[in-house]
Short mmCIF file of C-alpha atoms and ligand atoms in Angstrom, two decimals:
data_model
loop_
_atom_site.label_atom_id
_atom_site.label_comp_id
_atom_site.label_asym_id
_atom_site.label_seq_id
_atom_site.Cartn_x
_atom_site.Cartn_y
_atom_site.Cartn_z
CA MET A 185 61.14 139.69 191.35
CA LYS A 186 59.63 142.14 188.45
CA GLU A 187 56.31 143.62 189.14
CA ILE A 188 53.99 143.61 185.87
CA ILE A 189 51.62 145.90 184.90
CA VAL A 190 48.39 144.34 183.01
CA ALA A 191 45.37 146.23 182.37
CA VAL A 192 41.98 144.80 182.17
CA ALA A 193 39.27 145.83 179.83
CA GLY A 194 36.12 144.92 178.03
CA GLN A 195 33.28 145.58 177.21
CA PRO A 196 30.09 146.73 180.28
CA ASN A 197 28.81 143.33 181.53
CA SER A 198 31.35 140.75 179.65
CA GLY A 199 32.32 139.80 183.09
CA LYS A 200 35.48 141.80 183.76
CA SER A 201 35.02 141.86 187.56
CA THR A 202 34.33 138.50 187.75
CA ILE A 203 37.78 137.47 185.98
CA PHE A 204 39.58 140.09 187.92
CA ASN A 205 38.36 138.69 191.40
CA MET A 206 39.21 135.00 189.88
CA LEU A 207 42.64 136.11 189.34
CA THR A 208 43.26 138.08 192.24
CA GLY A 209 41.45 137.03 194.94
CA ALA A 210 40.87 138.94 197.94
CA ARG A 211 44.32 141.08 197.22
CA GLN A 212 42.77 144.36 195.79
CA HIS A 213 41.88 147.70 196.31
CA VAL A 214 40.13 150.47 194.84
CA ALA A 215 41.45 153.85 193.99
CA ASN A 216 40.18 156.91 191.71
CA TYR A 217 41.73 157.39 188.19
CA PRO A 218 43.45 160.89 188.84
CA GLY A 219 41.60 163.77 188.31
CA VAL A 220 38.34 162.08 187.94
CA THR A 221 35.83 160.28 189.67
CA VAL A 222 36.13 156.65 187.78
CA GLU A 223 36.96 154.00 190.28
CA LYS A 224 40.20 152.35 189.60
CA LYS A 225 40.59 148.72 191.21
CA ILE A 226 44.07 147.52 191.54
CA GLY A 227 44.79 144.11 192.61
CA ARG A 228 47.91 141.25 192.28
CA TYR A 229 48.94 137.91 192.10
CA SER A 230 51.90 135.80 192.23
CA TYR A 231 53.02 133.57 189.42
CA GLN A 232 55.80 131.57 188.59
CA GLY A 233 58.06 133.98 190.54
CA ASP A 234 56.65 137.29 188.98
CA THR A 235 54.19 139.85 190.49
CA VAL A 236 51.31 140.42 188.23
CA THR A 237 49.73 144.22 189.17
CA LEU A 238 45.84 144.00 187.54
CA VAL A 239 44.62 147.41 186.51
CA ASP A 240 40.74 147.56 186.17
CA LEU A 241 39.71 149.86 182.76
CA PRO A 242 36.50 151.32 183.00
CA GLY A 243 34.03 148.97 180.89
CA THR A 244 33.46 150.67 177.50
CA TYR A 245 32.34 149.78 174.07
CA SER A 246 35.17 151.85 172.25
CA LEU A 247 38.35 153.66 172.46
CA THR A 248 37.25 156.86 171.12
CA SER A 249 37.25 160.22 173.67
CA TYR A 250 33.80 160.68 173.47
CA SER A 251 33.06 159.55 177.19
CA GLN A 252 35.25 160.24 180.25
CA GLU A 253 35.37 156.32 180.81
CA GLU A 254 36.90 155.87 177.85
CA ARG A 255 38.87 158.67 177.71
CA VAL A 256 40.30 157.25 181.60
CA ALA A 257 41.04 153.46 179.65
CA ARG A 258 42.68 155.33 176.48
CA ASP A 259 45.20 157.32 178.54
CA PHE A 260 45.98 154.81 180.95
CA LEU A 261 46.92 152.30 177.70
CA LEU A 262 49.02 155.33 176.00
CA HIS A 263 50.46 156.75 178.76
CA GLU A 264 51.28 154.00 181.35
CA LYS A 265 51.84 151.65 178.58
CA PRO A 266 51.09 148.10 180.51
CA ALA A 267 52.98 145.31 179.85
CA ALA A 268 49.98 143.72 178.79
CA VAL A 269 46.40 143.92 178.29
CA LEU A 270 43.61 141.49 178.92
CA ASP A 271 40.70 142.00 176.95
CA ILE A 272 37.67 139.92 178.47
CA VAL A 273 35.26 139.00 175.43
CA ASP A 274 31.57 137.95 176.01
CA ALA A 275 31.89 134.95 173.76
CA THR A 276 27.92 135.04 173.09
CA ASN A 277 28.40 138.53 171.59
CA LEU A 278 31.53 137.95 169.74
CA GLU A 279 30.83 140.58 167.06
CA ARG A 280 30.10 143.39 169.31
CA ASN A 281 32.81 142.53 171.56
CA LEU A 282 35.55 142.41 169.03
CA TYR A 283 34.95 146.08 167.94
CA LEU A 284 36.77 147.13 171.17
CA THR A 285 39.34 144.20 170.85
CA PHE A 286 40.37 145.81 167.54
CA GLN A 287 41.02 148.84 168.84
CA LEU A 288 43.24 147.44 171.85
CA ASP A 289 45.21 145.64 169.02
CA GLU A 290 45.93 148.50 166.82
CA MET A 291 47.33 150.20 169.82
CA GLY A 292 50.03 147.73 169.93
CA ILE A 293 49.89 146.55 173.43
CA PRO A 294 50.35 142.72 173.83
CA LEU A 295 47.04 141.08 174.16
CA VAL A 296 45.72 138.21 175.70
CA VAL A 297 41.64 137.60 175.14
CA ALA A 298 39.54 136.13 177.83
CA LEU A 299 36.41 134.48 175.54
CA ASN A 300 34.31 134.64 178.52
CA MET A 301 30.78 133.02 179.15
CA MET A 302 31.57 130.02 177.21
CA ASP A 303 28.93 127.85 179.04
CA VAL A 304 26.55 130.25 177.85
CA ALA A 305 28.14 130.23 174.17
CA GLU A 306 28.19 126.33 174.42
CA GLY A 307 24.68 126.04 175.66
CA ARG A 308 23.28 127.97 172.72
CA GLY A 309 25.29 125.62 170.43
CA MET A 310 27.62 128.24 169.33
CA LYS A 311 31.45 126.95 168.27
CA ILE A 312 34.04 129.21 168.11
CA ASP A 313 37.27 128.67 166.38
CA THR A 314 39.85 129.84 168.79
CA TYR A 315 42.71 128.91 167.11
CA LYS A 316 41.76 130.64 164.30
CA LEU A 317 40.58 133.71 166.35
CA SER A 318 43.97 133.57 167.82
CA GLU A 319 45.52 133.82 164.70
CA LEU A 320 43.51 136.38 163.17
CA LEU A 321 44.39 138.79 166.13
CA GLY A 322 47.57 137.60 166.73
CA ALA A 323 46.88 137.35 170.42
CA THR A 324 46.37 134.31 172.49
CA VAL A 325 42.98 133.58 173.24
CA VAL A 326 41.76 131.56 176.39
CA SER A 327 38.24 130.07 176.75
CA THR A 328 36.83 130.80 180.13
CA VAL A 329 34.01 130.85 182.62
CA GLY A 330 34.35 133.24 184.89
CA LYS A 331 31.09 132.36 187.26
CA LYS A 332 32.73 128.93 187.76
CA GLY A 333 36.10 129.69 188.35
CA ARG A 334 37.11 128.16 184.74
CA GLY A 335 40.55 129.09 183.04
CA GLY A 336 42.49 131.28 185.42
CA GLU A 337 45.52 129.24 185.37
CA LYS A 338 45.55 129.10 181.50
CA LEU A 339 44.99 133.13 181.83
CA LYS A 340 47.87 133.47 184.15
CA ASP A 341 50.43 131.41 181.78
CA ALA A 342 49.12 133.48 178.73
CA ILE A 343 49.73 136.73 180.33
CA LEU A 344 52.90 135.35 181.57
CA ASN A 345 53.87 134.26 178.28
CA THR A 346 52.48 137.39 176.41
CA TYR A 347 54.56 139.92 177.77
CA LYS A 348 57.65 138.06 178.05
CA GLU A 349 57.44 137.13 174.24
CA ASP A 350 55.21 139.90 172.93
CA GLY A 351 52.36 137.56 172.05
CA LEU A 352 52.29 135.42 168.96
CA GLN A 353 54.94 137.07 166.79
CA THR A 354 54.60 135.11 163.60
CA GLY A 355 53.25 136.52 160.38
CA TYR A 356 50.04 135.50 159.38
CA GLY A 357 48.24 136.30 155.90
CA VAL A 358 45.35 138.15 155.00
CA ALA A 359 42.23 136.23 156.19
CA CYS A 360 38.71 137.46 157.08
CA MET A 361 36.32 135.77 159.26
CA GLY A 362 32.98 136.98 157.50
CA CYS A 363 31.53 139.38 159.79
CA SER A 364 30.58 142.71 159.25
CA ALA A 365 32.75 144.06 161.53
CA CYS A 366 35.65 143.54 159.77
CA LEU A 367 36.49 144.00 156.25
CA GLY A 368 39.48 141.94 156.00
CA MET A 369 42.31 141.47 158.36
CA SER A 370 46.05 140.86 157.83
CA ARG A 371 48.67 140.12 160.41
CA GLU A 372 51.89 141.46 159.72
CA LYS A 373 55.07 140.28 161.97
CA GLY A 374 54.41 142.28 165.46
CA SER A 375 51.52 144.08 164.55
CA PHE A 376 47.66 143.91 164.10
CA ARG A 377 46.14 145.66 161.28
CA VAL A 378 42.61 145.89 159.99
CA ASP A 379 42.41 146.76 156.41
CA TYR A 380 40.25 149.83 156.01
CA GLY A 381 39.89 149.28 152.33
CA GLU A 382 41.35 151.02 149.32
CA GLU A 383 39.32 154.73 149.48
CA LEU A 384 40.37 154.96 153.57
CA GLU A 385 43.88 153.21 152.93
CA SER A 386 45.24 155.44 150.44
CA ILE A 387 44.92 158.22 153.07
CA LEU A 388 45.80 156.43 155.91
CA MET A 389 48.75 154.69 154.92
CA PRO A 390 50.78 158.02 153.92
CA LEU A 391 49.36 159.70 157.16
CA GLU A 392 50.90 156.73 159.31
CA LYS A 393 54.12 156.53 157.11
CA ARG A 394 54.75 160.46 158.07
CA LEU A 395 53.77 159.97 161.48
CA SER A 396 56.40 156.91 161.93
CA GLU A 397 58.89 159.14 160.19
CA ASP A 398 58.49 161.80 163.17
CA PRO A 399 60.95 160.62 165.92
CA LYS A 400 59.02 162.18 168.94
CA ILE A 401 55.74 161.13 168.02
CA SER A 402 56.53 157.43 166.85
CA ALA A 403 58.59 157.40 170.21
CA ARG A 404 55.26 158.05 172.45
CA TYR A 405 52.26 156.76 170.56
CA PRO A 406 51.58 154.01 167.78
CA ALA A 407 51.36 155.33 164.35
CA ARG A 408 48.87 153.43 162.72
CA TRP A 409 46.27 153.97 165.86
CA LEU A 410 47.13 157.58 165.96
CA ALA A 411 46.61 157.98 161.90
CA VAL A 412 43.02 156.03 162.16
CA LYS A 413 42.23 158.58 165.18
CA LEU A 414 43.29 161.54 163.28
CA MET A 415 41.03 160.20 160.25
CA GLU A 416 38.34 160.20 162.77
CA ASN A 417 38.82 163.64 163.89
CA ASP A 418 39.17 162.45 167.38
CA SER A 419 40.02 165.86 168.94
CA GLU A 420 42.30 164.24 171.64
CA ALA A 421 44.38 162.94 169.04
CA ARG A 422 44.93 165.96 167.13
CA ARG A 423 45.89 167.64 170.72
CA LEU A 424 48.15 164.40 171.57
CA VAL A 425 50.19 165.81 168.31
CA GLN A 426 49.88 169.63 168.73
CA LYS A 427 51.37 168.72 172.15
CA VAL A 428 54.35 166.76 171.00
CA GLU A 429 54.63 169.22 168.26
CA GLU A 430 55.53 172.07 170.75
CA SER A 431 57.52 170.09 173.34
N1 GTP B 170 26.95 132.23 182.96
C1 GTP B 170 28.07 132.79 183.09
N2 GTP B 170 27.90 134.11 183.58
C2 GTP B 170 29.26 135.11 184.40
C3 GTP B 170 30.45 134.51 183.50
N3 GTP B 170 31.33 135.60 184.13
C4 GTP B 170 30.36 136.41 184.77
N4 GTP B 170 29.07 135.68 185.02
C5 GTP B 170 28.26 136.84 185.50
O1 GTP B 170 27.83 137.88 184.52
C6 GTP B 170 27.40 138.81 185.19
C7 GTP B 170 28.42 140.05 184.93
O2 GTP B 170 29.90 139.58 185.45
P1 GTP B 170 30.74 141.09 185.89
O3 GTP B 170 31.63 140.41 185.94
O4 GTP B 170 29.89 141.91 186.84
O5 GTP B 170 30.97 142.01 184.63
P2 GTP B 170 31.64 143.38 184.17
O6 GTP B 170 32.25 143.33 182.93
O7 GTP B 170 32.37 143.63 185.32
O8 GTP B 170 30.39 144.27 184.54
P3 GTP B 170 30.05 146.02 184.67
O9 GTP B 170 31.39 146.18 185.77
O10 GTP B 170 29.16 145.84 184.85
O11 GTP B 170 30.41 146.53 183.53
C8 GTP B 170 27.31 138.40 186.80
O12 GTP B 170 26.12 137.98 187.08
C9 GTP B 170 28.31 137.46 186.53
O13 GTP B 170 28.22 136.29 187.56
C10 GTP B 170 30.49 133.39 182.57
O14 GTP B 170 31.98 132.72 182.44
N5 GTP B 170 29.41 132.59 182.53
MG1 MG B 171 32.50 144.89 186.81
#
């Protein structure tokens, strides 16, 4: 029997704790992330012969390194390399929530999206094309109502399939949902990409290529993600590259 580590991410108040509890029941304990006072909740469930360990990441709006919570979440994803990430998205606030989803996707970790608060979204007359969203993200999207315990089995199924098959690895063409959060997204086989536009891509693409050609860096970090972070002048990303170069 294998143990599969799955990180649970999501923006604050998206229903992370509710979904975490729905999946793990009472089988959970709380510790701290090493060296910081940020709480680390760990829970387990068994599904079809596998034991899945869920690790609750701090709720963050993004994955920069400006706050301790963001750094903790990011470090866990980069260094612990979980088998998959379960991203809890508030369906009533899709545009804001997808900002984090894009960043998780860019890190190249197999992703499952729980489209939570669907009862509220439906109550407001919102209709979400989950198939299209799934295609665009290259991730399985499951509608959930955490508060009523709806969608748990489907989520467990999606998590199982995602870590086994590494998500929906078929190629999709360029598409845009028409929201201001995306300039147009394209999906290549096995990798989600936000197209940042000609001006940025003319710098981003050669940088990504250089990083991916460095065996030490590419073995440790997703080149596209690192290139984006270096362009943002993210001090932590710069430090990661320096550390690898010195090793
Ligand atoms: N209507 C509705 N409420 C929900 C749903 N899921 C969670 N909630 C409620 O939303 C509120 C926030 O849920 P939490 O699970 O605490 O959210 P969280 O992401 O853990 O929040 P923080 O840890 O504070 O960032 C709670 O009052 C939940 O009962 C849902 O699907 N529908
Ligand atoms: Mg919580």
